[in-house]
Amino acid sequence: AVESLGSATVICTDKTGTLTKGEMNIREVLVGERMLEVTGEGYDPRGELLEGGQRIDPLEDADLNLLLRAGTLANDASLVQEGERWSVRGDSTEGAFLVLAQKAGMEVERERRDNPRIFEVQFDSLRKRMTTVHERDGRRCAFLKGAAESVLQISDRALVNGRVVEFTEERKERIRRHNDDMAGRALRVLAVGVREVGQESFDEGLEKDFIFLGLVGMIDAPRK
């Protein structure tokens, strides 16, 4: 048997949950034009966000807070603690957003209570994105997450250092390069966006004119 294995050139095996832990972890966040590193393992929401190797206070960062809120609200998963173990109910990719939010100190359930969902356009494989609409104090906001190119297509502005700026083709190309770099390092990459909406029909014209917030890169880590 060992001699036969020694001559193998291709091995076909299941990966998720077999070679890997089956737990998505966000490792990098591109917010505006800044790249942040995320520490911590699994679904345990203990970890830090680092910029240039230095710990930052995420709750003092308005741009990052908006990105975290978008990833938390355009999300159907829940994070559950059972004794010492943390698990995700729902999609593991969405669960990774909740873990990131809690690492940053955000109270996920409070955010969801304060920003009730009033409409959604569910994810599908053609659009490659999910959009939800939430209402708070009479204001309605749409939050979006999906594949980077899908989000870029419907974004005409970007949030950079607290300012909403024109999302020029040059900026979009820089985002594409970041996306390609992260994907080339085996990260699954999602983009996030936001826009205010009025009283128009949510079915028509909702997914347009978004403000691009950033990218997150996640990975299902190999078992030790």
XYZ file of N, CA and C in Angstrom:
672
model
N 0.835 -1.208 0.000
C 0.000 0.000 0.000
C 0.867 1.254 0.000
N 1.927 1.256 0.787
C 2.807 2.425 0.857
C 3.515 2.632 -0.482
N 3.961 1.515 -1.122
C 4.613 1.630 -2.429
C 3.665 2.240 -3.459
N 2.392 1.827 -3.412
C 1.408 2.370 -4.362
C 1.188 3.855 -4.115
N 1.091 4.228 -2.852
C 0.874 5.638 -2.519
C 2.072 6.480 -2.953
N 3.263 5.904 -2.861
C 4.470 6.632 -3.227
C 4.520 6.999 -4.693
N 3.770 6.288 -5.526
C 3.779 6.583 -6.959
C 2.579 7.425 -7.388
N 1.735 7.854 -6.418
C 0.554 8.651 -6.756
C 0.973 10.038 -7.218
N 0.303 10.531 -8.241
C 0.551 11.900 -8.714
C -0.626 12.817 -8.382
N -1.806 12.262 -8.179
C -2.983 13.058 -7.845
C -3.717 12.377 -6.692
N -4.066 13.152 -5.664
C -4.876 12.651 -4.558
C -6.139 13.490 -4.493
N -7.311 12.858 -4.586
C -8.586 13.564 -4.483
C -9.155 13.350 -3.082
N -9.427 14.444 -2.376
C -9.943 14.324 -1.016
C -10.897 15.469 -0.724
N -11.831 15.243 0.162
C -12.669 16.332 0.651
C -11.788 17.306 1.431
N -12.088 18.595 1.311
C -11.284 19.601 2.003
C -11.990 20.152 3.242
N -13.175 20.778 3.038
C -13.838 21.501 4.120
C -14.223 20.570 5.264
N -13.701 20.853 6.431
C -14.009 20.052 7.606
C -13.206 18.768 7.708
N -12.415 18.465 6.672
C -11.567 17.267 6.694
C -10.102 17.692 6.778
N -9.630 18.359 5.731
C -8.291 18.941 5.785
C -8.296 20.271 6.524
N -9.469 20.903 6.566
C -9.592 22.194 7.239
C -10.515 22.073 8.447
N -10.599 23.142 9.216
C -11.415 23.120 10.433
C -12.907 23.272 10.152
N -13.255 23.737 8.948
C -14.660 24.001 8.667
C -15.157 25.257 9.355
N -14.251 26.204 9.657
C -14.583 27.463 10.328
C -13.948 28.620 9.555
N -14.783 29.465 8.978
C -14.246 30.613 8.254
C -13.762 31.668 9.255
N -12.585 32.224 8.971
C -11.997 33.273 9.818
C -11.606 34.457 8.958
N -12.070 35.656 9.325
C -11.627 36.859 8.626
C -10.228 37.214 9.117
N -9.294 37.307 8.162
C -7.889 37.585 8.484
C -7.475 39.003 8.131
N -8.104 39.579 7.109
C -7.713 40.906 6.649
C -8.952 41.735 6.338
N -8.850 43.037 6.585
C -9.928 43.971 6.265
C -9.315 45.172 5.562
N -9.791 45.455 4.360
C -9.420 46.679 3.667
C -10.554 47.665 3.863
N -10.308 48.725 4.633
C -11.328 49.735 4.895
C -10.783 51.067 4.389
N -11.513 51.695 3.466
C -10.952 52.862 2.800
C -9.731 52.442 2.007
N -8.592 52.971 2.380
C -7.340 52.567 1.728
C -6.360 51.998 2.749
N -6.883 51.534 3.886
C -6.051 50.980 4.956
C -6.292 49.487 5.082
N -5.194 48.732 5.241
C -5.297 47.290 5.417
C -5.099 46.944 6.888
N -6.068 46.218 7.461
C -6.011 45.797 8.854
C -5.844 44.297 8.928
N -5.139 43.849 9.949
C -4.953 42.417 10.216
C -5.830 42.027 11.399
N -6.405 40.823 11.342
C -7.285 40.339 12.406
C -6.678 39.091 13.017
N -6.568 39.077 14.351
C -6.018 37.914 15.049
C -7.155 37.086 15.655
N -6.807 35.902 16.145
C -7.792 35.019 16.763
C -8.052 33.791 15.915
N -8.589 32.743 16.556
C -8.823 31.475 15.874
C -10.271 31.056 16.016
N -10.768 30.388 14.993
C -12.097 29.795 15.051
C -13.190 30.823 15.238
N -14.297 30.375 15.838
C -15.439 31.254 16.059
C -15.389 31.944 17.420
N -14.349 31.687 18.188
C -14.181 32.374 19.468
C -13.938 33.859 19.197
N -14.811 34.747 19.678
C -14.685 36.174 19.335
C -13.634 36.910 20.151
N -12.539 36.240 20.471
C -11.423 36.894 21.127
C -10.331 37.120 20.094
N -9.916 38.354 19.967
C -8.901 38.696 18.983
C -8.777 40.202 18.897
N -7.848 40.653 18.077
C -7.580 42.075 17.947
C -7.514 42.467 16.481
N -7.693 43.753 16.242
C -7.485 44.311 14.918
C -6.232 45.161 14.965
N -5.343 44.920 14.010
C -4.033 45.560 13.993
C -3.854 46.350 12.708
N -3.215 47.492 12.829
C -2.825 48.280 11.659
C -1.332 48.534 11.754
N -0.593 48.015 10.778
C 0.856 48.143 10.829
C 1.449 47.445 12.036
N 0.796 46.360 12.484
C 1.271 45.609 13.640
C 0.860 46.182 14.975
N 0.187 47.347 14.981
C -0.225 48.000 16.220
C -1.728 47.836 16.432
N -2.113 47.526 17.659
C -3.519 47.347 17.981
C -4.267 48.670 17.832
N -5.465 48.609 17.256
C -6.299 49.803 17.141
C -7.568 49.606 17.972
N -8.251 50.704 18.258
C -9.544 50.650 18.933
C -10.623 50.755 17.856
N -11.229 49.634 17.464
C -12.170 49.652 16.341
C -13.367 50.560 16.571
N -13.822 50.681 17.821
C -15.018 51.471 18.093
C -14.775 52.962 17.918
N -13.508 53.369 17.835
C -13.171 54.775 17.604
C -12.984 55.075 16.121
N -13.164 54.065 15.293
C -12.938 54.192 13.852
C -14.288 54.172 13.142
N -14.785 55.337 12.731
C -16.131 55.442 12.162
C -16.270 54.650 10.864
N -15.250 54.685 9.999
C -15.316 53.958 8.728
C -15.415 52.452 8.978
N -14.586 51.948 9.892
C -14.606 50.532 10.215
C -15.920 50.135 10.860
N -16.456 50.989 11.729
C -17.740 50.702 12.366
C -18.855 50.533 11.344
N -18.863 51.370 10.321
C -19.899 51.263 9.300
C -19.745 49.971 8.508
N -18.511 49.586 8.205
C -18.272 48.315 7.518
C -18.755 47.137 8.361
N -18.433 47.175 9.663
C -18.859 46.100 10.560
C -20.385 46.041 10.668
N -21.016 47.211 10.717
C -22.476 47.248 10.803
C -23.100 46.641 9.544
N -22.535 46.969 8.394
C -23.046 46.420 7.148
C -22.927 44.893 7.128
N -21.764 44.384 7.533
C -21.560 42.937 7.542
C -22.415 42.217 8.562
N -22.800 42.926 9.621
C -23.635 42.344 10.675
C -25.107 42.334 10.294
N -25.563 43.391 9.612
C -26.986 43.517 9.316
C -27.388 42.787 8.034
N -26.542 42.800 7.019
C -26.825 42.031 5.801
C -26.358 40.603 6.037
N -27.019 39.934 6.967
C -26.481 38.697 7.538
C -27.611 37.918 8.199
N -27.683 36.617 7.934
C -28.742 35.783 8.511
C -28.207 34.777 9.534
N -26.914 34.807 9.818
C -26.318 33.842 10.743
C -26.439 34.326 12.182
N -26.133 33.456 13.119
C -26.061 33.824 14.534
C -24.871 33.106 15.168
N -24.270 33.759 16.152
C -23.113 33.224 16.867
C -23.579 32.775 18.243
N -23.290 31.513 18.583
C -23.835 30.905 19.795
C -22.702 30.377 20.668
N -22.798 30.639 21.972
C -21.835 30.096 22.920
C -22.494 28.991 23.734
N -21.840 27.835 23.752
C -22.311 26.696 24.539
C -21.157 26.243 25.416
N -21.175 26.684 26.679
C -20.048 26.419 27.562
C -18.831 27.202 27.090
N -17.738 26.493 26.819
C -16.520 27.140 26.339
C -16.469 27.205 24.818
N -17.417 26.562 24.169
C -17.372 26.430 22.711
C -18.295 27.439 22.026
N -17.770 28.040 20.969
C -18.549 28.955 20.136
C -18.860 28.279 18.813
N -20.058 28.474 18.315
C -20.435 27.891 17.030
C -21.312 28.880 16.271
N -21.471 28.625 14.980
C -22.288 29.470 14.115
C -23.501 28.691 13.651
N -24.645 29.305 13.772
C -25.858 28.758 13.186
C -26.122 29.517 11.896
N -26.048 28.804 10.799
C -26.198 29.447 9.508
C -24.923 29.324 8.696
N -24.773 30.206 7.730
C -23.641 30.164 6.814
C -22.343 30.564 7.525
N -21.277 29.789 7.301
C -20.014 30.052 8.004
C -19.369 31.361 7.563
N -19.585 31.739 6.305
C -19.055 33.016 5.827
C -19.721 34.178 6.553
N -21.047 34.113 6.700
C -21.746 35.159 7.441
C -21.354 35.134 8.908
N -21.156 33.934 9.449
C -20.725 33.818 10.837
C -19.396 34.516 11.091
N -18.504 34.479 10.100
C -17.199 35.128 10.249
C -17.347 36.634 10.440
N -18.352 37.238 9.797
C -18.605 38.672 9.991
C -19.012 38.958 11.437
N -19.832 38.076 12.011
C -20.283 38.293 13.384
C -19.120 38.163 14.363
N -18.244 37.199 14.115
C -17.063 37.042 14.969
C -16.199 38.300 14.898
N -15.996 38.818 13.691
C -15.208 40.042 13.528
C -15.835 41.200 14.288
N -17.156 41.345 14.179
C -17.840 42.454 14.861
C -17.649 42.369 16.369
N -17.747 41.163 16.917
C -17.582 41.015 18.369
C -16.132 41.219 18.795
N -15.188 40.822 17.958
C -13.787 41.120 18.267
C -13.568 42.630 18.354
N -14.318 43.364 17.556
C -14.190 44.818 17.547
C -14.958 45.479 18.686
N -15.720 44.693 19.449
C -16.469 45.252 20.568
C -17.888 45.645 20.239
N -18.358 45.291 19.061
C -19.721 45.635 18.664
C -20.708 44.642 19.270
N -21.841 45.150 19.764
C -22.894 44.297 20.311
C -23.848 43.928 19.174
N -23.658 42.718 18.651
C -24.359 42.302 17.437
C -25.866 42.327 17.613
N -26.368 41.722 18.692
C -27.818 41.653 18.874
C -28.419 43.037 19.093
N -27.690 43.905 19.760
C -28.194 45.263 19.946
C -28.277 45.994 18.604
N -27.254 45.815 17.756
C -27.285 46.436 16.428
C -28.503 45.964 15.651
N -28.810 44.695 15.756
C -29.944 44.158 15.008
C -31.273 44.650 15.570
N -31.344 44.808 16.875
C -32.576 45.345 17.466
C -32.769 46.816 17.095
N -31.676 47.573 17.102
C -31.766 49.002 16.838
C -31.969 49.322 15.355
N -31.673 48.346 14.483
C -31.783 48.558 13.040
C -32.604 47.426 12.418
N -33.895 47.378 12.713
C -34.708 46.251 12.226
C -34.738 46.186 10.694
N -34.684 44.965 10.187
C -34.737 44.744 8.748
C -36.172 44.859 8.261
N -36.358 45.643 7.199
C -37.705 45.813 6.663
C -37.834 45.270 5.241
N -36.711 44.912 4.627
C -36.758 44.385 3.261
C -35.429 43.713 2.964
N -35.438 42.751 2.047
C -34.187 42.122 1.642
C -34.267 41.620 0.211
N -33.127 41.626 -0.440
C -32.962 40.961 -1.727
C -31.956 39.857 -1.474
N -32.419 38.625 -1.476
C -31.574 37.513 -1.075
C -30.442 37.275 -2.069
N -29.402 36.649 -1.573
C -28.258 36.280 -2.413
C -28.705 35.304 -3.489
N -28.167 35.473 -4.688
C -28.304 34.417 -5.696
C -27.010 34.346 -6.499
N -26.822 33.240 -7.206
C -25.549 32.965 -7.864
C -25.316 33.829 -9.092
N -26.354 34.487 -9.602
C -26.182 35.367 -10.757
C -25.709 36.745 -10.313
N -26.390 37.340 -9.314
C -26.006 38.660 -8.818
C -24.767 38.596 -7.937
N -24.618 37.507 -7.204
C -23.487 37.288 -6.293
C -23.424 38.336 -5.188
N -24.594 38.716 -4.688
C -24.638 39.684 -3.591
C -25.963 39.551 -2.852
N -25.997 40.140 -1.653
C -27.188 40.171 -0.797
C -27.370 41.597 -0.305
N -28.611 42.095 -0.360
C -28.904 43.451 0.075
C -30.060 43.433 1.062
N -29.915 44.148 2.170
C -30.996 44.267 3.138
C -31.231 45.741 3.440
N -32.485 46.088 3.759
C -32.849 47.466 4.086
C -33.279 47.510 5.547
N -32.769 48.510 6.270
C -33.031 48.642 7.702
C -33.491 50.061 8.005
N -34.301 50.177 9.053
C -34.856 51.481 9.418
C -34.464 51.827 10.841
N -34.048 53.088 11.034
C -33.694 53.567 12.370
C -33.953 55.065 12.444
N -34.756 55.468 13.417
C -35.083 56.880 13.621
C -35.599 57.544 12.340
N -36.421 56.799 11.596
C -37.018 57.348 10.390
C -36.138 57.321 9.161
N -34.877 56.898 9.306
C -33.963 56.798 8.163
C -33.869 55.351 7.713
N -33.780 55.186 6.399
C -33.651 53.848 5.841
C -32.312 53.714 5.129
N -31.607 52.652 5.460
C -30.315 52.373 4.839
C -30.317 50.974 4.256
N -29.700 50.835 3.104
C -29.492 49.519 2.499
C -28.043 49.117 2.720
N -27.850 47.891 3.153
C -26.508 47.343 3.357
C -26.315 46.167 2.402
N -25.108 46.039 1.908
C -24.825 45.112 0.817
C -23.530 44.363 1.084
N -23.533 43.078 0.798
C -22.271 42.339 0.789
C -22.312 41.333 -0.352
N -21.142 41.058 -0.933
C -21.106 40.125 -2.045
C -19.727 40.059 -2.664
N -19.645 39.387 -3.802
C -18.381 39.291 -4.528
C -17.899 40.690 -4.909
N -16.599 40.893 -4.886
C -16.046 42.227 -5.085
C -16.502 42.846 -6.407
N -16.401 42.125 -7.492
C -16.749 42.699 -8.791
C -18.223 43.040 -8.857
N -19.060 42.223 -8.211
C -20.498 42.488 -8.193
C -20.810 43.781 -7.446
N -20.129 44.016 -6.343
C -20.353 45.232 -5.554
C -19.765 46.453 -6.275
N -18.615 46.279 -6.918
C -18.015 47.387 -7.657
C -18.938 47.880 -8.772
N -19.645 46.958 -9.401
C -20.515 47.316 -10.529
C -21.607 48.303 -10.137
N -22.068 48.245 -8.896
C -23.211 49.079 -8.504
C -22.810 50.149 -7.484
N -21.507 50.421 -7.384
C -21.016 51.463 -6.472
C -20.468 52.628 -7.293
N -20.880 53.851 -6.939
C -20.365 55.025 -7.642
C -19.622 55.979 -6.721
N -19.579 55.647 -5.419
C -18.840 56.436 -4.447
C -18.105 55.485 -3.498
N -17.163 56.032 -2.742
C -16.411 55.231 -1.778
C -16.178 56.056 -0.519
N -16.112 55.359 0.611
C -15.818 56.018 1.882
C -14.326 55.878 2.174
N -13.648 57.019 2.278
C -12.197 57.022 2.507
C -11.883 58.051 3.584
N -11.372 57.578 4.718
C -10.981 58.462 5.819
C -12.096 59.425 6.214
N -13.302 58.872 6.346
C -14.431 59.659 6.814
C -15.102 60.508 5.760
N -14.619 60.475 4.536
C -15.192 61.281 3.454
C -15.738 60.376 2.356
N -16.898 60.757 1.832
C -17.454 60.056 0.679
C -16.891 60.717 -0.570
N -16.177 59.931 -1.374
C -15.505 60.460 -2.557
C -16.004 59.743 -3.804
N -15.720 60.346 -4.950
C -16.087 59.717 -6.219
C -15.318 58.408 -6.379
N -16.027 57.386 -6.808
C -15.402 56.075 -6.987
C -14.899 55.983 -8.429
N -13.748 56.573 -8.653
C -13.192 56.637 -10.000
C -12.738 55.263 -10.464
N -12.537 55.132 -11.761
C -12.046 53.869 -12.313
C -10.668 53.532 -11.751
N -9.869 54.571 -11.483
C -8.547 54.340 -10.892
C -8.673 53.718 -9.502
N -9.606 54.232 -8.672
C -9.829 53.643 -7.350
C -10.336 52.207 -7.479
N -11.259 51.992 -8.406
C -11.798 50.644 -8.594
C -10.697 49.664 -8.997
N -9.775 50.117 -9.840
C -8.703 49.246 -10.270
C -7.798 48.882 -9.096
N -7.570 49.828 -8.171
C -6.780 49.516 -6.978
C -7.489 48.464 -6.126
N -8.828 48.585 -6.012
C -9.593 47.600 -5.259
C -9.486 46.228 -5.920
N -9.558 46.202 -7.244
C -9.437 44.922 -7.960
C -8.075 44.283 -7.694
N -7.029 45.099 -7.649
C -5.695 44.550 -7.383
C -5.619 43.985 -5.972
N -6.217 44.692 -4.999
C -6.265 44.151 -3.631
C -7.040 42.830 -3.613
N -8.159 42.796 -4.321
C -8.967 41.587 -4.376
C -8.165 40.428 -4.957
N -7.460 40.685 -6.052
C -6.675 39.627 -6.696
C -5.544 39.150 -5.790
N -4.924 40.090 -5.080
C -3.831 39.723 -4.174
C -4.352 38.831 -3.037
N -5.480 39.214 -2.451
C -6.029 38.430 -1.347
C -6.475 37.053 -1.840
N -7.144 37.021 -2.996
C -7.591 35.740 -3.545
C -6.398 34.858 -3.899
N -5.305 35.484 -4.364
C -4.105 34.727 -4.706
C -3.421 34.106 -3.508
N -3.767 34.588 -2.318
C -3.231 34.013 -1.077
C -4.276 33.118 -0.396
N -5.195 32.593 -1.205
C -6.189 31.602 -0.769
C -7.250 32.173 0.160
N -7.439 33.500 0.157
C -8.498 34.104 0.953
C -9.777 34.199 0.125
N -10.902 33.945 0.760
C -12.192 34.224 0.138
C -12.505 35.686 0.413
N -12.809 36.438 -0.625
C -12.940 37.889 -0.499
C -14.386 38.315 -0.729
N -14.898 39.151 0.171
C -16.216 39.749 0.012
C -16.087 41.262 0.146
N -16.951 41.973 -0.570
C -17.004 43.429 -0.503
C -18.279 43.860 0.200
N -18.258 45.079 0.744
C -19.374 45.583 1.543
C -19.691 47.011 1.098
N -20.991 47.347 1.091
C -21.390 48.697 0.705
C -22.631 49.156 1.452
N -22.955 50.455 1.312
C -24.110 51.042 2.006
C -24.684 52.161 1.150
N -25.965 52.445 1.304
C -26.575 53.636 0.714
C -27.846 53.964 1.477
N -28.176 55.242 1.523
C -29.472 55.638 2.065
C -30.533 55.445 0.988
N -31.736 55.058 1.413
C -32.827 54.863 0.457
C -34.032 55.669 0.920
N -34.836 56.063 -0.035
C -36.040 56.810 0.284
C -37.248 55.894 0.350
N -38.375 56.407 -0.077
C -39.622 55.655 0.010
C -39.921 54.909 -1.293
N -38.951 54.888 -2.225
C -39.214 54.241 -3.500
C -39.426 52.745 -3.315
N -40.020 52.134 -4.317
C -40.212 50.685 -4.284
C -38.855 50.000 -4.154
N -38.732 49.137 -3.176
C -37.457 48.470 -2.962
C -37.125 47.488 -4.080
N -38.139 47.014 -4.775
C -37.883 46.044 -5.840
C -37.211 46.692 -7.049
N -37.447 47.968 -7.261
C -36.963 48.630 -8.461
C -35.865 49.633 -8.125
N -34.710 49.371 -8.657
C -33.632 50.337 -8.513
C -32.976 50.387 -7.155
N -33.155 49.360 -6.336
C -32.521 49.377 -5.017
C -31.019 49.191 -5.130
N -30.594 48.260 -5.960
C -29.180 47.909 -6.036
C -28.460 48.798 -7.058
N -28.256 50.043 -6.655
C -27.502 51.001 -7.472
C -26.998 52.111 -6.553
N -26.025 52.870 -7.038
C -25.534 54.075 -6.352
C -25.066 53.798 -4.922
N -24.381 52.686 -4.714
C -23.889 52.350 -3.382
C -22.574 53.051 -3.078
N -22.308 53.214 -1.785
C -21.018 53.699 -1.300
C -20.186 52.476 -0.919
N -19.051 52.318 -1.568
C -18.169 51.179 -1.311
C -17.448 51.385 0.023
N -17.508 50.367 0.899
C -16.910 50.482 2.230
C -15.595 49.740 2.367
N -15.441 48.594 1.690
C -14.190 47.868 1.833
C -14.311 46.399 1.484
N -13.204 45.683 1.735
C -13.111 44.252 1.476
C -12.769 43.515 2.759
N -13.217 42.282 2.863
C -12.743 41.392 3.927
C -12.226 40.114 3.281
N -11.131 39.606 3.815
C -10.547 38.359 3.328
C -10.573 37.319 4.423
N -11.135 36.159 4.105
C -11.294 35.108 5.118
C -10.778 33.778 4.604
N -10.539 32.872 5.530
C -9.998 31.563 5.154
C -10.514 30.493 6.099
N -10.708 29.304 5.570
C -10.997 28.117 6.375
C -9.650 27.456 6.663
N -9.148 27.693 7.859
C -7.766 27.316 8.174
C -7.570 25.807 8.176
N -6.375 25.327 7.770
C -6.076 23.905 7.827
C -6.038 23.391 9.259
N -6.390 22.133 9.433
C -6.229 21.527 10.759
C -4.735 21.433 11.097
N -4.453 21.511 12.383
C -3.044 21.416 12.789
C -2.509 20.015 12.491
